[in-house]
mmCIF file of C-alpha atoms in Angstrom:
data_model
loop_
_atom_site.group_PDB
_atom_site.id
_atom_site.type_symbol
_atom_site.label_atom_id
_atom_site.label_comp_id
_atom_site.label_asym_id
_atom_site.label_seq_id
_atom_site.Cartn_x
_atom_site.Cartn_y
_atom_site.Cartn_z
ATOM 1 C CA MET A 14 3.135 -35.422 -1.280
ATOM 2 C CA ASN A 15 4.501 -33.296 -4.095
ATOM 3 C CA PRO A 16 6.666 -30.236 -3.297
ATOM 4 C CA LEU A 17 3.911 -27.709 -4.064
ATOM 5 C CA ASP A 18 1.420 -29.401 -1.728
ATOM 6 C CA TRP A 19 4.089 -29.605 0.978
ATOM 7 C CA PHE A 20 4.851 -25.906 0.627
ATOM 8 C CA LEU A 21 1.177 -24.881 0.741
ATOM 9 C CA ASN A 22 0.563 -27.074 3.790
ATOM 10 C CA GLN A 23 3.441 -25.337 5.548
ATOM 11 C CA ALA A 24 2.309 -21.888 4.387
ATOM 12 C CA ARG A 25 -1.170 -22.574 5.757
ATOM 13 C CA ARG A 26 -0.002 -23.934 9.103
ATOM 14 C CA PRO A 27 3.771 -23.982 9.645
ATOM 15 C CA ARG A 28 5.006 -27.017 11.552
ATOM 16 C CA GLY A 29 8.337 -28.130 12.945
ATOM 17 C CA TRP A 30 11.734 -26.638 12.227
ATOM 18 C CA ALA A 31 10.947 -26.257 8.523
ATOM 19 C CA GLY A 32 7.820 -24.291 9.345
ATOM 20 C CA ARG A 33 9.720 -22.015 11.682
ATOM 21 C CA LEU A 34 12.305 -21.277 8.989
ATOM 22 C CA LEU A 35 9.488 -20.572 6.531
ATOM 23 C CA VAL A 36 7.857 -18.088 8.910
ATOM 24 C CA ARG A 37 11.123 -16.225 9.396
ATOM 25 C CA GLY A 38 11.588 -16.089 5.641
ATOM 26 C CA MET A 39 8.062 -14.755 5.155
ATOM 27 C CA ASN A 40 8.747 -11.939 7.613
ATOM 28 C CA ARG A 41 11.514 -10.788 5.292
ATOM 29 C CA ALA A 42 9.884 -11.618 1.951
ATOM 30 C CA HIS A 43 6.569 -9.922 2.736
ATOM 31 C CA GLY A 44 7.998 -6.815 4.371
ATOM 32 C CA GLN A 45 7.633 -4.406 1.455
ATOM 33 C CA MET A 46 4.165 -5.627 0.563
ATOM 34 C CA THR A 47 3.090 -5.304 4.193
ATOM 35 C CA ASP A 48 4.393 -1.735 4.349
ATOM 36 C CA TRP A 49 2.534 -0.859 1.161
ATOM 37 C CA ALA A 50 -0.735 -2.470 2.325
ATOM 38 C CA LEU A 51 -0.675 -0.721 5.697
ATOM 39 C CA SER A 52 0.009 2.591 3.959
ATOM 40 C CA GLN A 53 -3.436 2.274 2.343
ATOM 41 C CA LEU A 54 -5.100 2.390 5.777
ATOM 42 C CA SER A 55 -5.696 5.091 8.356
ATOM 43 C CA VAL A 56 -4.281 3.506 11.484
ATOM 44 C CA ARG A 57 -2.653 6.280 13.531
ATOM 45 C CA ASP A 58 -5.703 6.951 15.704
ATOM 46 C CA SER A 59 -6.595 3.287 16.171
ATOM 47 C CA ARG A 60 -6.790 1.971 19.713
ATOM 48 C CA ALA A 61 -7.305 -1.784 19.272
ATOM 49 C CA LEU A 62 -5.955 -3.699 16.274
ATOM 50 C CA LEU A 63 -6.156 -7.371 15.334
ATOM 51 C CA ASP A 64 -3.790 -9.198 12.968
ATOM 52 C CA ILE A 65 -5.435 -12.428 11.806
ATOM 53 C CA GLY A 66 -2.948 -15.099 10.794
ATOM 54 C CA CYS A 67 -0.150 -12.971 12.204
ATOM 55 C CA GLY A 68 2.583 -15.395 11.143
ATOM 56 C CA GLY A 69 5.989 -14.226 12.303
ATOM 57 C CA GLY A 70 4.667 -10.943 13.680
ATOM 58 C CA GLY A 71 6.196 -8.595 11.121
ATOM 59 C CA ALA A 72 2.936 -6.721 10.516
ATOM 60 C CA LEU A 73 2.375 -6.286 14.258
ATOM 61 C CA LEU A 74 5.804 -4.703 14.592
ATOM 62 C CA ARG A 75 5.031 -2.266 11.778
ATOM 63 C CA LEU A 76 1.589 -1.491 13.205
ATOM 64 C CA SER A 77 3.175 -0.623 16.544
ATOM 65 C CA GLU A 78 5.038 2.199 14.795
ATOM 66 C CA LEU A 79 2.063 3.396 12.741
ATOM 67 C CA ALA A 80 -0.395 3.335 15.657
ATOM 68 C CA PRO A 81 1.699 4.217 18.726
ATOM 69 C CA GLN A 82 -1.297 4.357 21.088
ATOM 70 C CA ALA A 83 -2.875 1.080 20.008
ATOM 71 C CA GLU A 84 -3.121 -2.243 21.770
ATOM 72 C CA LEU A 85 -2.117 -4.888 19.241
ATOM 73 C CA HIS A 86 -3.485 -8.421 19.138
ATOM 74 C CA GLY A 87 -2.279 -11.226 16.907
ATOM 75 C CA ILE A 88 -3.762 -14.677 16.379
ATOM 76 C CA ASP A 89 -2.473 -17.690 14.523
ATOM 77 C CA PHE A 90 -3.263 -21.384 14.768
ATOM 78 C CA SER A 91 0.373 -22.374 14.306
ATOM 79 C CA PRO A 92 2.448 -22.549 17.519
ATOM 80 C CA GLN A 93 5.591 -22.222 15.393
ATOM 81 C CA SER A 94 4.322 -18.953 13.923
ATOM 82 C CA LEU A 95 3.439 -17.589 17.350
ATOM 83 C CA SER A 96 6.880 -18.514 18.652
ATOM 84 C CA VAL A 97 8.540 -16.457 15.917
ATOM 85 C CA ALA A 98 6.029 -13.615 16.407
ATOM 86 C CA ALA A 99 6.824 -13.538 20.125
ATOM 87 C CA ARG A 100 10.532 -13.157 19.410
ATOM 88 C CA THR A 101 9.895 -10.489 16.771
ATOM 89 C CA ASN A 102 7.783 -8.464 19.215
ATOM 90 C CA ARG A 103 9.510 -9.362 22.478
ATOM 91 C CA ARG A 104 9.879 -5.805 23.768
ATOM 92 C CA LEU A 105 6.334 -4.857 22.803
ATOM 93 C CA MET A 106 5.016 -7.928 24.606
ATOM 94 C CA GLU A 107 7.007 -7.005 27.704
ATOM 95 C CA GLN A 108 5.399 -3.562 27.530
ATOM 96 C CA GLY A 109 1.941 -5.130 27.235
ATOM 97 C CA ARG A 110 1.301 -3.595 23.815
ATOM 98 C CA VAL A 111 1.297 -6.860 21.830
ATOM 99 C CA LEU A 112 -0.775 -9.861 22.899
ATOM 100 C CA LEU A 113 -0.650 -13.164 21.011
ATOM 101 C CA ARG A 114 -3.134 -16.036 21.105
ATOM 102 C CA GLU A 115 -3.386 -19.405 19.421
ATOM 103 C CA ALA A 116 -6.773 -19.182 17.716
ATOM 104 C CA ASP A 117 -8.639 -19.619 14.441
ATOM 105 C CA VAL A 118 -10.418 -16.924 12.446
ATOM 106 C CA SER A 119 -13.579 -19.049 12.430
ATOM 107 C CA ASP A 120 -13.946 -18.679 16.215
ATOM 108 C CA LEU A 121 -12.298 -15.489 17.433
ATOM 109 C CA PRO A 122 -11.786 -15.426 21.227
ATOM 110 C CA TYR A 123 -12.868 -11.800 21.636
ATOM 111 C CA ASP A 124 -15.962 -9.905 22.702
ATOM 112 C CA ASP A 125 -18.246 -8.187 20.222
ATOM 113 C CA GLY A 126 -17.017 -4.788 19.055
ATOM 114 C CA ARG A 127 -13.514 -5.246 20.468
ATOM 115 C CA PHE A 128 -11.441 -3.795 17.586
ATOM 116 C CA ASP A 129 -11.460 -0.794 15.286
ATOM 117 C CA LEU A 130 -9.189 -2.454 12.696
ATOM 118 C CA ALA A 131 -8.551 -6.047 11.645
ATOM 119 C CA VAL A 132 -5.954 -6.984 9.041
ATOM 120 C CA ALA A 133 -5.162 -10.264 7.320
ATOM 121 C CA ILE A 134 -1.993 -10.283 5.249
ATOM 122 C CA ASN A 135 -1.397 -13.304 3.044
ATOM 123 C CA SER A 136 -3.595 -15.439 5.281
ATOM 124 C CA HIS A 137 -7.154 -15.306 3.929
ATOM 125 C CA TYR A 138 -6.215 -17.718 1.117
ATOM 126 C CA PHE A 139 -6.227 -20.516 3.684
ATOM 127 C CA TRP A 140 -9.469 -19.780 5.540
ATOM 128 C CA SER A 141 -12.006 -22.592 5.485
ATOM 129 C CA ASP A 142 -15.018 -20.415 4.571
ATOM 130 C CA LEU A 143 -14.117 -16.888 3.538
ATOM 131 C CA ALA A 144 -17.618 -15.380 3.771
ATOM 132 C CA GLU A 145 -18.413 -16.956 7.149
ATOM 133 C CA ASP A 146 -15.016 -16.034 8.557
ATOM 134 C CA LEU A 147 -15.490 -12.441 7.423
ATOM 135 C CA ARG A 148 -18.818 -12.436 9.284
ATOM 136 C CA GLU A 149 -16.984 -13.553 12.407
ATOM 137 C CA ILE A 150 -14.629 -10.603 11.967
ATOM 138 C CA VAL A 151 -17.636 -8.265 11.644
ATOM 139 C CA ARG A 152 -18.714 -9.443 15.089
ATOM 140 C CA VAL A 153 -15.492 -8.322 16.795
ATOM 141 C CA LEU A 154 -15.282 -4.994 14.941
ATOM 142 C CA GLN A 155 -16.688 -1.801 16.356
ATOM 143 C CA PRO A 156 -19.371 -0.055 14.264
ATOM 144 C CA GLY A 157 -17.438 1.790 11.585
ATOM 145 C CA GLY A 158 -14.457 -0.516 12.081
ATOM 146 C CA THR A 159 -12.307 -1.620 9.161
ATOM 147 C CA VAL A 160 -11.148 -4.961 7.809
ATOM 148 C CA ALA A 161 -8.308 -5.187 5.286
ATOM 149 C CA LEU A 162 -7.301 -8.270 3.301
ATOM 150 C CA ALA A 163 -3.932 -7.926 1.591
ATOM 151 C CA GLY A 164 -1.656 -10.169 -0.398
ATOM 152 C CA GLY A 165 -0.421 -11.079 -3.830
ATOM 153 C CA GLU A 166 -2.812 -11.272 -6.761
ATOM 154 C CA TYR A 167 -3.439 -14.745 -8.156
ATOM 155 C CA PHE A 168 -5.806 -13.685 -10.951
ATOM 156 C CA GLY A 169 -5.016 -10.653 -13.048
ATOM 157 C CA GLY A 170 -2.140 -8.383 -12.216
ATOM 158 C CA LYS A 171 1.378 -8.616 -13.547
ATOM 159 C CA HIS A 172 2.043 -12.168 -12.362
ATOM 160 C CA ASP A 173 -1.218 -13.747 -13.524
ATOM 161 C CA THR A 174 0.356 -16.556 -15.580
ATOM 162 C CA ARG A 175 2.903 -17.473 -12.925
ATOM 163 C CA ASN A 176 0.375 -17.557 -10.098
ATOM 164 C CA ARG A 177 -2.522 -19.415 -11.688
ATOM 165 C CA ARG A 178 -0.918 -22.770 -10.905
ATOM 166 C CA LEU A 179 -0.935 -21.894 -7.223
ATOM 167 C CA ALA A 180 -4.446 -20.470 -7.405
ATOM 168 C CA SER A 181 -5.819 -23.682 -8.904
ATOM 169 C CA ASN A 182 -4.571 -25.777 -5.982
ATOM 170 C CA GLU A 183 -7.394 -27.038 -3.761
ATOM 171 C CA ARG A 184 -5.504 -25.838 -0.683
ATOM 172 C CA MET A 185 -5.824 -22.225 -1.812
ATOM 173 C CA ASN A 186 -8.964 -20.084 -1.552
ATOM 174 C CA CYS A 187 -8.249 -17.492 -4.241
ATOM 175 C CA GLN A 188 -10.655 -14.967 -5.720
ATOM 176 C CA THR A 189 -10.383 -12.165 -8.226
ATOM 177 C CA LEU A 190 -10.447 -8.693 -6.709
ATOM 178 C CA PRO A 191 -14.067 -8.036 -7.790
ATOM 179 C CA GLU A 192 -15.067 -11.419 -6.319
ATOM 180 C CA LEU A 193 -13.289 -10.581 -3.087
ATOM 181 C CA ARG A 194 -15.097 -7.260 -2.861
ATOM 182 C CA ASP A 195 -18.411 -9.044 -3.481
ATOM 183 C CA THR A 196 -17.605 -11.503 -0.692
ATOM 184 C CA LEU A 197 -16.984 -8.614 1.687
ATOM 185 C CA CYS A 198 -20.366 -7.122 0.778
ATOM 186 C CA GLU A 199 -22.038 -10.522 1.228
ATOM 187 C CA ALA A 200 -20.499 -10.765 4.694
ATOM 188 C CA GLY A 201 -22.012 -7.438 5.733
ATOM 189 C CA TYR A 202 -19.326 -4.849 4.972
ATOM 190 C CA SER A 203 -19.916 -1.528 3.255
ATOM 191 C CA ASN A 204 -17.772 1.203 1.670
ATOM 192 C CA THR A 205 -15.492 -1.399 0.117
ATOM 193 C CA GLU A 206 -12.321 -0.302 -1.639
ATOM 194 C CA ILE A 207 -9.783 -2.050 -3.866
ATOM 195 C CA HIS A 208 -6.177 -0.852 -3.795
ATOM 196 C CA GLU A 209 -3.801 -2.405 -6.303
ATOM 197 C CA GLU A 210 -0.073 -2.142 -6.989
ATOM 198 C CA TRP A 211 -0.182 -3.777 -10.407
ATOM 199 C CA ASN A 212 3.542 -3.745 -11.164
ATOM 200 C CA ARG A 213 4.298 -5.605 -7.941
ATOM 201 C CA GLY A 214 1.239 -7.860 -8.033
ATOM 202 C CA TRP A 215 -0.066 -6.625 -4.658
ATOM 203 C CA PHE A 216 -3.577 -5.788 -3.489
ATOM 204 C CA CYS A 217 -5.390 -4.536 -0.420
ATOM 205 C CA VAL A 218 -9.179 -4.870 -0.269
ATOM 206 C CA VAL A 219 -10.896 -2.881 2.466
ATOM 207 C CA GLY A 220 -14.387 -3.016 3.951
ATOM 208 C CA ARG A 221 -16.099 -1.301 6.853
ATOM 209 C CA LYS A 222 -18.661 -2.470 9.352
ATOM 210 C CA PRO A 223 -21.780 -0.308 9.006
ATOM 211 C CA VAL A 224 -22.296 2.156 11.830
ATOM 212 C CA VAL A 225 -25.986 1.178 11.929
ATOM 213 C CA ASP A 226 -26.945 -2.486 11.806
ATOM 214 C CA THR A 227 -28.944 -2.854 8.574
ATOM 215 C CA GLU A 228 -31.293 -5.544 9.889
ATOM 216 C CA GLU A 229 -31.899 -3.635 13.112
ATOM 217 C CA SER A 230 -32.652 -0.405 11.261
ATOM 218 C CA LEU A 231 -35.313 -2.120 9.141
ATOM 219 C CA ARG A 232 -37.288 -3.499 12.086
ATOM 220 C CA PRO A 233 -40.605 -1.735 12.768
ATOM 221 C CA THR A 234 -40.777 0.389 15.893
#
């Protein structure tokens, strides 16, 4: 396996001691981008938040400060990631504010309408079926709830040339920002927004679950 494939395999699902080191490094490396992405959202009044692909738990720690009344849930399918996330959020877990589960975005272990906000930071690139997984997130969002996908741009943006090699790898599921917005609409979201920090190569794409189910509203009475 070449070094790039090894790195992407670890980024997708960290394993072993190398994976644990990678997760700790990502907590540091992604800190500023995470802060910027979360600043694009209205989270203070949220009560139930979900971080999908929570990695080392850095975003959960920041969300605990931005939404002091919220119950915070994080999922990841890497035990190594969850181990680091548990250490990062040890006090919050002891207080019952942060709950972690080993799970996959394709089959979320939560009831319908459980959350008012779901975020995925640098994780959606590795989902098996982006549109279907976004539909699964719709299920666990409350009507009017928000999903936010954030990360580094792989097409367009300041680092386009550098990142296209990564984006072309079969292990990555990369889309342009307009394509990503279209995928959100296809999955059932409305009021989509694109936020971009071009000089840093960051983005945050936001969609909302309709308050009224479109199919239900069209049925004859």
